Amino acid sequence: MTKFEHLPNELVLDIFTYLDSYDLFVSLFNLNIRLNTLIYAQPLSINLGNSLSKYLLDRYYQSVLSPARNQIHTLKLSDTYGRMSNFLKNDNQIQIDFETRKFILSQVKSLILCNPKTTSLNRVLKYVSNIEHICISIGQQTQSTSNYQELFKSLFKMKSLKRLCLDLYDALIIDDDIDVSISLTDMTLSTCYIEDLAQLLRRMPNIRKLHITCYNRRDSLTNDDDNFDYSLIDGLGDCIPLLTDLKLKVMFISFEKVEIFLQQLSQLIKLTFSSITLENYSNGLIWERIINNLPNLEKFSLFIDETYIFEDTLVDLNEIIQSFNSVFWNRWPIVFEYYVEAIDKKHLILYTLPIQEDNLRTYLYGSEIRNNIDEYNQNIEKLYYKKLNQLNFIFHANPSSRNLLPTRIYSNLETLTFSFELINPISYEIDPILIDFQQIFSTSMLSKIERLNLYDRVYPTNFVSKLLNLLPNIVALYIPVSSLDLSITLPHVTTLTIDLNSTTAYYATDILRQIATHFPSIHLLYFESTYVQDVYILLSYCLRKFSDLLYLNVKLDETSSHIDRQTFILWFNDYKQLNGLSDDVQVEFNDHNNILDISW
């Protein structure tokens, strides 16, 4: 038998890529000089975000960061529970000196920041002198200003920054003080006003890849094309000659603005476009005209999804389909899914194949499915829905027909959601639904589903139990408390989220009994509630009874409830001492004290 230390260096380094940084340093570091040399040669990606337990976070500070400080290329920080703020404070709150922390930041090439506070964000950007990639995600709850001009000024001054990803809750307004960045080649931006798009691009002359979502300004409630300054777009293509990959999503923006913008980008090789409104975006003749003006285009994807079509909007499906029936569209097959329940409930989805979205809203019944494909090639058909990871099924009370969704090959489908938009879902007949459901999914395909999300407050009687019987390998489940009274045991479910915001009365003790009965292997447990009084009952039982539990999270409605942090910590420490819980079990709070996180 070959011993580990007899393996060649190349194979040992390959093995190291599969090991967590913590395991690498705790298990193998300082065993001998050779292993130390190989460990030091390994570039590391360190995640200090919320997925790491508080106990392991402290172990990283003690045992990993200091010896690994020269080889950390990617670092992830989060401020949801103040971890990023603590990392950037020049004090002794964490077990690694501040100079080492600054040195690590000066060395990293890639930095991922989740919900950073404004002060933390400004501070960290001062220390990252060799950064090439930054990804910043700022959610609605983050206590951060929605004025991102200062953030952009700092980022565009970074001479080494090549890739930038900004997932912002609100759009920025570009002003003249933002420098030109000659280093940026790749940008993803979740919110940008269409009026600022050209000005932003002119500040990135070497941009090659752009993924962006554009809106009208808040004070522009209509598509006022007459007041739009089209001179901003003139000559734009000459300013960004290297842009070849564009992914553009528009929200309530007129087609005229988009067409004039795309006319400037004749160098595009790949174009991915999506919109949440029909307008002229569903006209194949106009798209054919645009694409003919993009001589280098090799890949094109179109996705139009208007979920709620106004009553007075006339949708002529035949006319739309006819516009895509030319020989030109043989290169990019089109699918149309049109659902009509009533005059005020119409939904149209139009997309090219293979679909580039990972998430699709659909209907088991009642959709009129059309396409412009003359002949199906089985090998090509396997690729049509390869990127689709999640399907969201909607059920209405009166579908226009019982026509089923066609059978398709979903090779990477992992998540399903179900929503019943009914007045009284309790009385809904579910057996025919589940029988039909099995007609469009093979047994092998259902066995690949790992996550099930049930976001409604109430579901038809026995629906959840019978559905779970069809999905034998579910590992993650989101379920309302009203559906917890199941008739089956789910030994594979390790992640469970329970929505306690029910319109029906419940008892915390009943919930705990049902969890213990139906979910024997829970590792990660989440509660969403509006009632702070339930927290102590739920936690005291879960911490004592669920031996496999590694993580417990409680989220309260921020507008109605919060946890008194000091009172809870006193109770928690007493509880640990009285019940013999390890000191490894630790608690963290967010700033609003409406989310608490207990981990081992």
PDB file of N, CA and C in Angstrom, residues 282-284 316-324:
ATOM      1  N   SER A 282     -40.808  41.382 -28.575  1.00  0.00           N
ATOM      2  CA  SER A 282     -41.296  40.086 -29.045  1.00  0.00           C
ATOM      3  C   SER A 282     -41.495  40.059 -30.556  1.00  0.00           C
ATOM      4  N   ASN A 283     -40.909  41.009 -31.257  1.00  0.00           N
ATOM      5  CA  ASN A 283     -41.049  41.101 -32.712  1.00  0.00           C
ATOM      6  C   ASN A 283     -39.779  40.564 -33.379  1.00  0.00           C
ATOM      7  N   GLY A 284     -39.902  39.402 -34.018  1.00  0.00           N
ATOM      8  CA  GLY A 284     -38.743  38.770 -34.635  1.00  0.00           C
ATOM      9  C   GLY A 284     -38.156  39.557 -35.783  1.00  0.00           C
ATOM     10  N   ASP A 316     -51.406  39.026 -29.855  1.00  0.00           N
ATOM     11  CA  ASP A 316     -51.695  38.218 -31.040  1.00  0.00           C
ATOM     12  C   ASP A 316     -50.561  37.210 -31.190  1.00  0.00           C
ATOM     13  N   LEU A 317     -50.772  36.027 -30.635  1.00  0.00           N
ATOM     14  CA  LEU A 317     -49.717  35.020 -30.609  1.00  0.00           C
ATOM     15  C   LEU A 317     -49.307  34.604 -32.018  1.00  0.00           C
ATOM     16  N   ASN A 318     -50.267  34.491 -32.914  1.00  0.00           N
ATOM     17  CA  ASN A 318     -49.948  34.092 -34.288  1.00  0.00           C
ATOM     18  C   ASN A 318     -49.051  35.121 -34.971  1.00  0.00           C
ATOM     19  N   GLU A 319     -49.332  36.393 -34.714  1.00  0.00           N
ATOM     20  CA  GLU A 319     -48.518  37.451 -35.318  1.00  0.00           C
ATOM     21  C   GLU A 319     -47.092  37.415 -34.775  1.00  0.00           C
ATOM     22  N   ILE A 320     -46.967  37.190 -33.450  1.00  0.00           N
ATOM     23  CA  ILE A 320     -45.637  37.109 -32.845  1.00  0.00           C
ATOM     24  C   ILE A 320     -44.860  35.934 -33.426  1.00  0.00           C
ATOM     25  N   ILE A 321     -45.515  34.783 -33.493  1.00  0.00           N
ATOM     26  CA  ILE A 321     -44.853  33.582 -34.012  1.00  0.00           C
ATOM     27  C   ILE A 321     -44.448  33.775 -35.469  1.00  0.00           C
ATOM     28  N   GLN A 322     -45.327  34.385 -36.251  1.00  0.00           N
ATOM     29  CA  GLN A 322     -45.048  34.597 -37.666  1.00  0.00           C
ATOM     30  C   GLN A 322     -43.788  35.441 -37.865  1.00  0.00           C
ATOM     31  N   SER A 323     -43.556  36.392 -36.968  1.00  0.00           N
ATOM     32  CA  SER A 323     -42.382  37.264 -37.102  1.00  0.00           C
ATOM     33  C   SER A 323     -41.069  36.511 -36.894  1.00  0.00           C
ATOM     34  N   PHE A 324     -41.143  35.312 -36.304  1.00  0.00           N
ATOM     35  CA  PHE A 324     -39.938  34.505 -36.073  1.00  0.00           C
ATOM     36  C   PHE A 324     -39.868  33.289 -37.008  1.00  0.00           C
TER      37      PHE A 324
END
